[in-house]
């Protein structure tokens, strides 16, 4: 995606400007040194670039937003590797992860992630941490495989019905519509097209166990627009979807892992403390 689509600070929410902001920042981060332990691994589902560092269970698994490199998690990755094993990777078409013709819906992405974790002998249960659309994938993982999940941290996550009804892409302005139709390519475009079926899969799966610790960080859209109000209503709906979750507002734009990594680290440590008890 062309980072020139979004040069202003990105506000919270999941209009396409959030996608372009994440990708633009990810492209800048890609020019920096890779995360510690960065290697390319081959599995039955493809070739993936991943980083593993630290020691200690449970392993913390970091899932980035759409089009974002694993380096997006740099500060969180380094902080948490002092106490636990931490894993971050690039989905197909990002960094040194190979392009793919496999479907880019959440079920396929979760299956690829599970295979990759096992190929590195990183055994469950995991602490799953997902930002933006990565949060949607982690919701699906936790609902379908709860025995593999020790805890869940969702960072301004995509709601399962974020792009339905009033939130449809045609209601998000001309720039967003142009980006969705002309500014996304390859696996990133396929991921965007897979958001709605992934959301349906999340809602069709069983709810989370009541004893699974969950922390959800949100960054409300303060634009005052109708679509901003819609996105904020979706954020508020997480209280219904996950009634036992701790939901915390963060003073940040949508890109919390970069703008407020301290808030993400705090949330992970909170989940870890509840898991250990």
C-alpha positions as MATLAB code, in Angstrom:
seq = 'XXXXXXXXXXXXXXXXXXXXXXXXXXXXXXXXXXXXXXXXXXXXXXXXXXXXXXXXXXXXXXXXXXXXXXXXXXXXXXXXXXXXXXXXXXXXXXXXXXXXXXXXXXXXXXXXXXXXXXXXXXXXXXXXXXXXXXXXXXXXXXXXXXXXXXXXXXXXXXXXXXXXXXXXXXXXXXXXXXXXXXXXXXXXXXXXXXXXXXXXXXXXXXXXXXXXXXXXXXXXXXXXXXXXXXXXXXXXXXXXXXXXXXXXXXXXXXXXXXXXXXXXXXXXXXXXXXXXX';
ca = [
       0.000    0.000    0.000;
       1.196    3.496   -0.787;
       2.027    5.262    2.509;
       1.317    8.617    0.886;
      -2.385    7.988    1.421;
      -1.948    8.886    5.089;
       0.631   11.355    6.323;
      -1.305   12.942    9.201;
      -1.464   11.301   12.662;
      -3.964    8.458   12.592;
      -6.951    8.677   14.909;
      -8.392    5.636   16.580;
     -10.827    3.385   14.838;
     -10.875    1.165   11.828;
     -11.564    3.389    8.821;
      -9.035    2.839    6.074;
      -6.972    5.801    7.254;
      -6.029    3.632   10.234;
      -4.895    0.907    7.865;
      -2.786    3.264    5.773;
      -1.295    4.884    8.864;
      -0.251    1.502   10.218;
       1.247    0.450    6.902;
       3.123    3.726    6.452;
       4.614    3.454    9.912;
       5.360   -0.206    9.345;
       7.272    0.629    6.176;
       9.388    3.079    8.131;
      10.014    0.499   10.840;
      10.983   -2.040    8.203;
      14.037    0.055    7.438;
      15.225   -0.343   11.036;
      17.049   -3.342   12.443;
      14.922   -6.437   12.794;
      13.677   -7.587   16.156;
      16.046   -9.849   18.111;
      16.069  -13.457   16.950;
      14.668  -12.671   13.498;
      14.847  -15.604   11.084;
      12.911  -17.058    8.160;
      11.208  -20.387    8.839;
       9.533  -22.827    6.476;
       6.386  -24.711    7.455;
       3.838  -26.742    5.522;
       1.846  -23.529    5.054;
       4.616  -21.275    3.717;
       7.751  -19.293    4.513;
       7.514  -16.868    7.434;
       9.805  -14.295    9.002;
       9.558  -14.466   12.783;
      11.374  -13.312   15.899;
      11.666  -15.249   19.152;
      13.431  -13.938   22.253;
      13.440  -14.367   26.012;
      12.610  -17.401   28.099;
       9.808  -18.566   30.321;
       6.207  -19.675   29.943;
       3.638  -18.791   28.896;
       4.856  -17.603   25.501;
       3.540  -14.173   24.492;
       2.339  -14.113   20.879;
       2.133  -10.711   19.148;
      -0.192  -10.309   16.130;
       0.137   -7.019   14.242;
      -2.493   -4.963   12.427;
      -3.154   -5.050    8.701;
      -0.020   -4.600    6.614;
       2.148   -3.960    9.695;
       5.591   -5.514   10.230;
       6.503   -7.328   13.434;
       8.848   -4.427   14.234;
       5.682   -2.482   15.036;
       5.848   -4.278   18.423;
       9.497   -3.345   19.102;
       9.126   -1.733   22.550;
       6.585   -4.301   23.756;
       8.696   -7.183   22.430;
      11.870   -5.996   24.166;
      10.116   -5.230   27.464;
       8.335   -8.563   27.733;
      11.315  -10.677   26.621;
      12.944   -9.855   29.962;
      10.462  -12.153   31.721;
       8.866  -14.422   29.104;
       9.395  -16.018   25.740;
       8.024  -13.578   23.137;
       7.086  -14.403   19.547;
       6.275  -11.985   16.712;
       6.031  -12.678   12.993;
       5.105  -11.220    9.621;
       2.056  -12.559    7.840;
       2.455  -13.507    4.136;
       3.576  -10.680    1.871;
       5.061   -8.626    4.723;
       8.821   -8.306    5.259;
      10.577  -11.538    4.339;
       7.445  -13.670    4.667;
       6.598  -15.134    1.281;
       3.562  -14.178   -0.760;
       0.795  -16.773   -0.771;
      -2.252  -17.817   -2.730;
      -3.846  -19.356    0.352;
      -7.075  -17.708    1.577;
      -6.501  -14.737    3.884;
      -9.499  -15.218    6.160;
      -9.003  -15.468    9.911;
      -9.365  -19.251   10.028;
      -6.455  -19.698    7.603;
      -4.325  -17.109    9.399;
      -4.927  -18.765   12.776;
      -4.055  -22.169   11.303;
      -0.796  -20.768    9.871;
       0.095  -19.192   13.197;
      -0.543  -22.405   15.149;
       1.622  -24.376   12.718;
       4.404  -21.795   12.928;
       4.395  -21.791   16.730;
       4.628  -25.560   16.857;
       7.417  -25.599   14.257;
       9.450  -23.489   16.708;
       8.533  -25.859   19.578;
       6.629  -23.068   21.332;
       3.947  -24.978   23.167;
       0.601  -23.661   24.430;
      -1.012  -22.195   26.368;
      -0.125  -18.724   25.073;
      -0.841  -15.130   25.963;
      -2.324  -13.819   22.705;
      -1.877  -10.098   21.972;
      -3.492   -8.622   18.869;
      -3.717   -5.074   17.539;
      -6.437   -3.826   15.167;
      -7.302   -6.627   12.703;
      -4.718   -8.739   14.546;
      -7.102   -8.433   17.488;
      -9.880   -9.909   15.345;
      -7.665  -12.889   14.496;
      -6.781  -13.380   18.156;
     -10.453  -13.308   19.118;
     -11.029  -16.159   16.666;
      -8.017  -18.103   17.953;
      -9.096  -17.784   21.589;
     -12.710  -18.741   20.876;
     -11.850  -21.776   18.748;
      -8.920  -23.057   20.792;
      -9.472  -21.876   24.386;
      -7.373  -24.707   25.844;
      -4.358  -23.189   24.025;
      -4.866  -19.693   25.453;
      -3.790  -18.619   28.937;
      -4.914  -15.030   28.433;
      -5.883  -12.449   25.830;
      -4.916   -8.805   25.268;
      -6.786   -6.919   22.534;
      -5.292   -3.580   21.495;
      -7.892   -1.290   19.879;
      -9.174   -4.413   18.118;
     -11.387   -4.706   15.085;
     -14.967   -5.529   16.060;
     -16.486   -8.561   14.282;
     -19.067   -6.330   12.551;
     -16.870   -3.234   12.092;
     -17.595   -2.927    8.357;
     -21.268   -3.829    8.305;
     -24.265   -1.511    8.022;
     -23.320    2.093    8.696;
     -19.688    1.022    8.943;
     -19.532   -0.285    5.382;
     -16.599    0.963    3.355;
     -18.837    3.085    1.100;
     -19.886    5.067    4.177;
     -16.296    5.845    5.186;
     -15.590    8.510    2.590;
     -14.168    8.611   -0.907;
     -10.532    8.295    0.203;
     -11.244    5.092    2.126;
     -13.204    3.634   -0.775;
     -10.380    4.412   -3.218;
      -7.798    2.849   -0.933;
      -9.901   -0.282   -0.471;
     -10.410   -0.703   -4.220;
      -7.105    0.563   -5.614;
      -4.564    1.009   -2.807;
      -4.405   -2.524   -1.403;
      -2.522   -5.332   -3.109;
      -1.744   -9.035   -2.754;
      -2.236  -10.676    0.644;
      -3.053   -7.321    2.303;
      -5.981   -6.808   -0.086;
      -7.050  -10.410    0.477;
      -6.908   -9.868    4.258;
      -9.098   -6.784    3.979;
     -11.607   -8.721    1.879;
     -11.562  -11.442    4.540;
     -12.444   -9.187    7.478;
     -16.222   -9.614    7.229;
     -16.196  -13.450    6.960;
     -13.661  -13.541    9.793;
     -16.005  -11.458   11.921;
     -18.843  -13.875   11.201;
     -16.610  -16.782   12.172;
     -15.769  -15.069   15.471;
     -19.442  -14.601   16.348;
     -20.284  -18.178   15.322;
     -17.608  -19.619   17.624;
     -18.257  -20.303   21.330;
     -17.675  -17.460   23.778;
     -14.534  -17.264   25.873;
     -14.311  -19.186   29.151;
     -15.196  -16.972   32.094;
     -11.878  -17.759   33.787;
      -9.730  -16.615   30.838;
      -8.172  -13.234   31.742;
      -8.891  -10.639   29.060;
      -7.788   -7.002   28.856;
      -9.035   -4.760   26.044;
      -7.365   -1.410   25.354;
      -9.366    1.123   23.373;
      -8.545    4.518   21.869;
     -11.845    6.281   21.126;
     -12.309    8.190   17.899;
     -12.578   11.861   18.869;
     -13.302   13.197   15.378;
     -16.937   13.986   16.170;
     -18.025   12.446   12.836;
     -20.863    9.993   12.284;
     -18.442    7.208   11.379;
     -16.397    8.035   14.469;
     -19.507    7.617   16.599;
     -20.228    4.305   14.862;
     -16.717    3.011   15.563;
     -16.955    4.108   19.195;
     -20.239    2.229   19.551;
     -18.473   -0.880   18.292;
     -15.765   -0.356   20.910;
     -18.423   -0.098   23.601;
     -19.950   -3.365   22.366;
     -16.871   -5.306   23.477;
     -18.314   -5.112   26.992;
     -21.217   -7.230   25.742;
     -19.053   -9.636   23.734;
     -16.615  -10.197   26.622;
     -18.459   -9.343   29.846;
     -15.652  -10.527   32.126;
     -12.958   -8.488   30.332;
     -11.164   -5.485   31.783;
     -11.716   -2.673   29.270;
      -9.437    0.344   29.544;
      -9.353    3.590   27.572;
      -5.869    4.692   26.468;
      -4.895    8.262   25.626;
      -3.531    7.458   22.194;
      -4.363    7.217   18.534;
      -5.207    3.879   16.989;
      -1.532    2.877   16.828;
      -1.234    2.085   20.542;
       1.692   -0.390   20.228;
       3.915    2.431   18.953;
       2.362    5.449   20.663;
       1.716    3.838   24.075;
       3.706    0.598   24.354;
       3.727    1.076   28.123;
      -0.043    0.567   28.174;
       0.312   -2.689   26.238;
       3.093   -3.945   28.523;
       0.970   -3.123   31.577;
      -1.988   -5.039   30.125;
       0.140   -8.095   29.333;
       1.609   -8.109   32.825;
      -1.865   -7.803   34.312;
      -3.030  -10.846   32.357;
       0.115  -12.753   33.349;
      -0.443  -12.003   37.034;
      -4.006  -13.302   36.872;
      -2.898  -16.378   34.945;
      -0.211  -17.239   37.494;
      -2.664  -16.981   40.384;
];
